[in-house]
């Protein structure tokens, strides 16, 4: 691709299986390029076939290693698997070191596997802004499963549960007494719980504790309600990986169709909310950087106040033309 | 303006077994605001090129100490071309004799950054190369 290829053409090539074109279109989504928006909109309309699986858990819990194993096992069923692996950007430089891929290196040349690393670039919630655009593009490119590995979550970083069909929460033994998922406030978002590193002797206790916690919390006794399974896995022995694949597939097919439709609406609502938020933020920041420097002086001197200045700025951001037009 | 940070994939090809140098470079590039994808030790040219295409990096940095540069780089350049990714900037790191460096430059390797190149010089070189390539 030595000449600049239009995004619509990239999408057409991606749909025909050209992974380099898919990769380039994902880069344009990351850049928030206005030129790419119609192609990404088209990708959204055409997507919807792939099963989007979110993998989350505290830092170091074994997410990437598990994604590698899971991808292998899904490949063995004949599925094509794409992975979007998210790591944090440095708040100081804006740069990042994206290392998840190192844990998936034995998949490196399988043509049925596509791995893309993404930095958060200041997005909160454990996701990158373009992660869902990437999932659409990869769906259109023919991948049956799209696995999204979030950054190691802390408090309140639960966006993945609003964006995926199946959410897997990973906890590892030996990271302190408390169950990490509870501490991080992510116990409730799991469709499936994984206790990783089950080759370690202290894993049994984590498994027991987690099952106990879930039993205490069970309020939904509807006969067809999904019962959240707890799966112990080890990347070293391979224990539990088949079981996890089975749970993921059951969660996709066993959920009753009205519940599935409700989830699809929830995912769509979240997508709309995030898209609007991102467009607004982008426009706001561009305006802020280029037009507000003179106000800062007065604000610092306290001759104007932040509230009326902000409202004025927001008004001008919203009414100063269409969002897709290049900013003056 | 819609722009991404400069995106770099760093790989170690060959048998030599430590990656301290690559990690120092990775940190320097991150601190200069770049996204750095690190792929680990002992990668083959096929693995490196597949990863670089999927990650759509601006720069593919390959470091080696094991004296295999005259087989590794021609192979990487050939694979990139086959996959339509010949706009990718390939940079070599490590140790090699002057005549090999000259031959690699002739072949299309954009820069040779020998061991002990100061991090700031690496940062500056990558910025210059990406700037010269322009939008894509
Ligand atoms: N013993 C054992 N160690 C494991 C297992 N899975 C992962 N690890 C180790 O746990 C550490 C963290 O693994 P990762 O897969 O990088 O964890 P992660 O959750 O992706 O980490 P971040 O992306 O940094 O949040 C590594 O040192 C792995 O080798 C396992 O099943 N058993
Ligand atoms: Mg990881």
PDB file of C-alpha atoms in Angstrom, chain A residues 97-98 101-102, chain B residues 7-13 21-30 35-41 43 48 51-52 57 59-63 91 122 126:
ATOM      1  CA  UNK A  97       4.339  -0.427  25.475  1.00  0.00           C
ATOM      2  CA  UNK A  98       1.892  -3.030  24.227  1.00  0.00           C
ATOM      3  CA  UNK A 101       1.096 -10.179  22.127  1.00  0.00           C
ATOM      4  CA  UNK A 102       4.214 -11.751  23.647  1.00  0.00           C
TER       5      UNK A 102
ATOM      6  CA  UNK B   7       3.579   2.988  15.893  1.00  0.00           C
ATOM      7  CA  UNK B   8       6.618   0.726  16.175  1.00  0.00           C
ATOM      8  CA  UNK B   9       6.997  -3.030  16.375  1.00  0.00           C
ATOM      9  CA  UNK B  10      10.188  -4.260  18.015  1.00  0.00           C
ATOM     10  CA  UNK B  11      11.313  -7.817  17.485  1.00  0.00           C
ATOM     11  CA  UNK B  12      14.340  -9.906  18.212  1.00  0.00           C
ATOM     12  CA  UNK B  13      15.218 -12.408  15.551  1.00  0.00           C
ATOM     13  CA  UNK B  21      18.613  -3.598  25.007  1.00  0.00           C
ATOM     14  CA  UNK B  22      15.272  -3.869  23.211  1.00  0.00           C
ATOM     15  CA  UNK B  23      13.424  -3.080  26.414  1.00  0.00           C
ATOM     16  CA  UNK B  24      15.486   0.060  26.976  1.00  0.00           C
ATOM     17  CA  UNK B  25      14.691   1.174  23.434  1.00  0.00           C
ATOM     18  CA  UNK B  26      10.987   0.339  23.939  1.00  0.00           C
ATOM     19  CA  UNK B  27      10.852   2.583  26.996  1.00  0.00           C
ATOM     20  CA  UNK B  28      12.636   5.419  25.256  1.00  0.00           C
ATOM     21  CA  UNK B  29      10.184   5.275  22.351  1.00  0.00           C
ATOM     22  CA  UNK B  30       7.191   5.148  24.685  1.00  0.00           C
ATOM     23  CA  UNK B  35       3.093   3.160  20.681  1.00  0.00           C
ATOM     24  CA  UNK B  36       5.507   0.258  20.915  1.00  0.00           C
ATOM     25  CA  UNK B  37       4.524  -3.329  20.306  1.00  0.00           C
ATOM     26  CA  UNK B  38       6.992  -5.758  21.728  1.00  0.00           C
ATOM     27  CA  UNK B  39       6.905  -9.308  20.421  1.00  0.00           C
ATOM     28  CA  UNK B  40       9.542 -11.108  22.456  1.00  0.00           C
ATOM     29  CA  UNK B  41      12.611 -13.175  21.698  1.00  0.00           C
ATOM     30  CA  UNK B  43      11.037 -14.583  16.336  1.00  0.00           C
ATOM     31  CA  UNK B  48       7.659 -10.673  12.593  1.00  0.00           C
ATOM     32  CA  UNK B  51       2.643  -9.298  13.374  1.00  0.00           C
ATOM     33  CA  UNK B  52       3.820  -6.059  11.761  1.00  0.00           C
ATOM     34  CA  UNK B  57       3.052  -0.287  12.287  1.00  0.00           C
ATOM     35  CA  UNK B  59       8.241   1.188  11.722  1.00  0.00           C
ATOM     36  CA  UNK B  60       9.421  -2.393  12.018  1.00  0.00           C
ATOM     37  CA  UNK B  61      12.532  -2.527  14.182  1.00  0.00           C
ATOM     38  CA  UNK B  62      14.429  -5.781  14.128  1.00  0.00           C
ATOM     39  CA  UNK B  63      17.383  -6.328  16.361  1.00  0.00           C
ATOM     40  CA  UNK B  91      15.090  -0.440  10.749  1.00  0.00           C
ATOM     41  CA  UNK B 122      16.847   6.392  17.763  1.00  0.00           C
ATOM     42  CA  UNK B 126      12.281   7.224  13.596  1.00  0.00           C
TER      43      UNK B 126
END
